[in-house]
């Protein structure tokens, strides 16, 4: 009440270097990319009360992620875009498509109206590409 904080737990199970983790408050878990700027980092779900890892999705790599209602829209390191429905026990892939072949892709997607926007971050000083897709 007086602005004091109390440590509940700490660990290194969800190191979010590139993108913030998404909170599913009612269900009591976070989902985010674990690790640094790497093509092999997993997407991790963590219990907010205990810090325990609930599950990992290992085929993504660091990238960007946003919440879309109960779903997550993400772009992984290698330019693959996925629409996922997470839960405490696992994750369901609703749709998946390869948007870019350049790497890395770290910028979080954006959604406005019926459009989704994705951007790559190519190595070697190449200019980034912004793409727009219609969402149905």
Short mmCIF file of C-alpha atoms in Angstrom, two decimals:
data_model
loop_
_atom_site.label_atom_id
_atom_site.label_comp_id
_atom_site.label_asym_id
_atom_site.label_seq_id
_atom_site.Cartn_x
_atom_site.Cartn_y
_atom_site.Cartn_z
CA UNK A 1 0.00 0.00 0.00
CA UNK A 2 2.86 2.41 0.70
CA UNK A 3 4.67 1.53 -2.52
CA UNK A 4 6.62 -1.36 -1.05
CA UNK A 5 7.32 -4.40 -3.20
CA UNK A 6 7.99 -7.96 -2.07
CA UNK A 7 9.90 -10.55 -4.12
CA UNK A 8 7.75 -13.61 -4.78
CA UNK A 9 10.11 -15.56 -7.05
CA UNK A 10 12.86 -15.03 -9.60
CA UNK A 11 14.45 -17.22 -12.25
CA UNK A 12 15.89 -17.18 -15.75
CA UNK A 13 13.09 -19.20 -17.40
CA UNK A 14 11.71 -16.38 -19.57
CA UNK A 15 14.37 -13.92 -20.71
CA UNK A 16 12.57 -11.57 -23.05
CA UNK A 17 15.25 -9.63 -24.92
CA UNK A 18 13.45 -8.76 -28.15
CA UNK A 19 9.72 -8.68 -27.35
CA UNK A 20 7.61 -8.32 -24.22
CA UNK A 21 5.80 -11.38 -22.90
CA UNK A 22 2.02 -11.40 -23.26
CA UNK A 23 -0.01 -11.80 -20.05
CA UNK A 24 -3.08 -14.00 -19.85
CA UNK A 25 -4.15 -12.67 -16.45
CA UNK A 26 -7.34 -14.71 -15.86
CA UNK A 27 -5.51 -17.94 -16.66
CA UNK A 28 -2.39 -16.91 -14.70
CA UNK A 29 0.38 -17.27 -17.27
CA UNK A 30 2.72 -15.33 -19.56
CA UNK A 31 3.85 -16.28 -23.08
CA UNK A 32 7.00 -14.86 -24.64
CA UNK A 33 10.23 -15.54 -26.47
CA UNK A 34 12.92 -16.90 -24.15
CA UNK A 35 16.52 -15.92 -24.74
CA UNK A 36 18.51 -13.44 -26.76
CA UNK A 37 18.52 -12.65 -30.49
CA UNK A 38 18.77 -16.22 -31.70
CA UNK A 39 17.16 -18.31 -34.42
CA UNK A 40 16.62 -21.24 -32.05
CA UNK A 41 14.99 -19.63 -29.00
CA UNK A 42 11.67 -21.12 -27.91
CA UNK A 43 8.33 -19.52 -27.23
CA UNK A 44 7.66 -20.19 -23.53
CA UNK A 45 4.59 -20.17 -21.29
CA UNK A 46 5.26 -19.46 -17.61
CA UNK A 47 3.01 -19.61 -14.55
CA UNK A 48 2.90 -16.12 -13.01
CA UNK A 49 2.49 -17.34 -9.43
CA UNK A 50 5.36 -19.83 -9.38
CA UNK A 51 7.65 -18.96 -12.32
CA UNK A 52 7.40 -22.57 -13.50
CA UNK A 53 7.64 -23.19 -17.26
CA UNK A 54 4.35 -24.68 -18.45
CA UNK A 55 5.40 -25.48 -22.02
CA UNK A 56 7.83 -24.55 -24.82
CA UNK A 57 7.36 -24.27 -28.59
CA UNK A 58 10.83 -24.81 -30.01
CA UNK A 59 10.45 -24.11 -33.74
CA UNK A 60 10.08 -20.31 -33.66
CA UNK A 61 13.25 -18.36 -32.74
CA UNK A 62 13.26 -14.86 -31.24
CA UNK A 63 10.77 -12.56 -32.88
CA UNK A 64 7.83 -10.27 -32.26
CA UNK A 65 4.49 -11.15 -30.72
CA UNK A 66 1.18 -9.42 -29.99
CA UNK A 67 -2.11 -10.49 -28.45
CA UNK A 68 -5.18 -10.62 -30.65
CA UNK A 69 -8.01 -11.40 -28.26
CA UNK A 70 -7.36 -14.92 -26.95
CA UNK A 71 -4.79 -15.57 -29.68
CA UNK A 72 -1.20 -14.60 -30.32
CA UNK A 73 0.10 -13.32 -33.64
CA UNK A 74 3.84 -13.71 -33.99
CA UNK A 75 6.67 -13.52 -36.44
CA UNK A 76 9.66 -15.72 -35.71
CA UNK A 77 13.33 -15.08 -36.42
CA UNK A 78 13.15 -16.76 -39.84
CA UNK A 79 10.14 -14.79 -41.11
CA UNK A 80 7.46 -17.37 -40.35
CA UNK A 81 4.17 -15.86 -39.16
CA UNK A 82 1.86 -17.89 -36.90
CA UNK A 83 -1.53 -17.32 -35.36
CA UNK A 84 -1.66 -19.35 -32.13
CA UNK A 85 -4.14 -20.14 -29.39
CA UNK A 86 -2.18 -20.70 -26.17
CA UNK A 87 -3.39 -22.35 -22.97
CA UNK A 88 -1.76 -23.43 -19.71
CA UNK A 89 -1.19 -26.91 -21.16
CA UNK A 90 0.04 -26.13 -24.66
CA UNK A 91 -0.47 -24.20 -27.85
CA UNK A 92 -2.53 -24.75 -31.00
CA UNK A 93 -1.34 -23.36 -34.34
CA UNK A 94 -4.36 -21.91 -36.16
CA UNK A 95 -2.48 -20.64 -39.20
CA UNK A 96 1.13 -20.51 -40.35
CA UNK A 97 2.81 -18.93 -43.39
CA UNK A 98 6.28 -17.93 -44.49
CA UNK A 99 6.25 -14.14 -45.02
CA UNK A 100 10.00 -13.43 -45.33
CA UNK A 101 13.08 -15.44 -46.22
CA UNK A 102 15.45 -12.75 -44.94
CA UNK A 103 16.56 -12.86 -41.31
CA UNK A 104 16.22 -11.76 -38.65
CA UNK A 105 12.57 -10.79 -38.18
CA UNK A 106 12.12 -9.26 -34.74
CA UNK A 107 9.63 -6.43 -35.16
CA UNK A 108 6.26 -7.13 -33.53
CA UNK A 109 3.36 -7.44 -35.97
CA UNK A 110 0.70 -4.74 -36.06
CA UNK A 111 -3.01 -5.19 -36.70
CA UNK A 112 -5.37 -2.40 -37.71
CA UNK A 113 -8.91 -3.05 -38.88
CA UNK A 114 -8.76 -5.98 -41.26
CA UNK A 115 -5.06 -5.64 -42.06
CA UNK A 116 -1.94 -7.22 -40.51
CA UNK A 117 1.51 -5.69 -41.01
CA UNK A 118 4.89 -7.44 -40.78
CA UNK A 119 8.45 -6.12 -41.17
CA UNK A 120 11.77 -7.88 -41.57
CA UNK A 121 15.15 -6.70 -40.22
CA UNK A 122 17.61 -8.02 -42.81
CA UNK A 123 21.30 -8.33 -41.98
CA UNK A 124 23.98 -6.50 -43.91
CA UNK A 125 22.36 -3.06 -44.03
CA UNK A 126 19.66 -4.09 -46.50
CA UNK A 127 16.52 -2.00 -46.26
CA UNK A 128 13.60 -3.48 -44.33
CA UNK A 129 10.44 -4.57 -46.10
CA UNK A 130 6.97 -3.87 -44.72
CA UNK A 131 4.20 -6.21 -45.87
CA UNK A 132 0.43 -5.93 -45.46
CA UNK A 133 -2.02 -8.83 -45.47
CA UNK A 134 -5.80 -8.83 -45.42
CA UNK A 135 -7.18 -10.61 -42.36
CA UNK A 136 -10.41 -12.57 -42.62
#
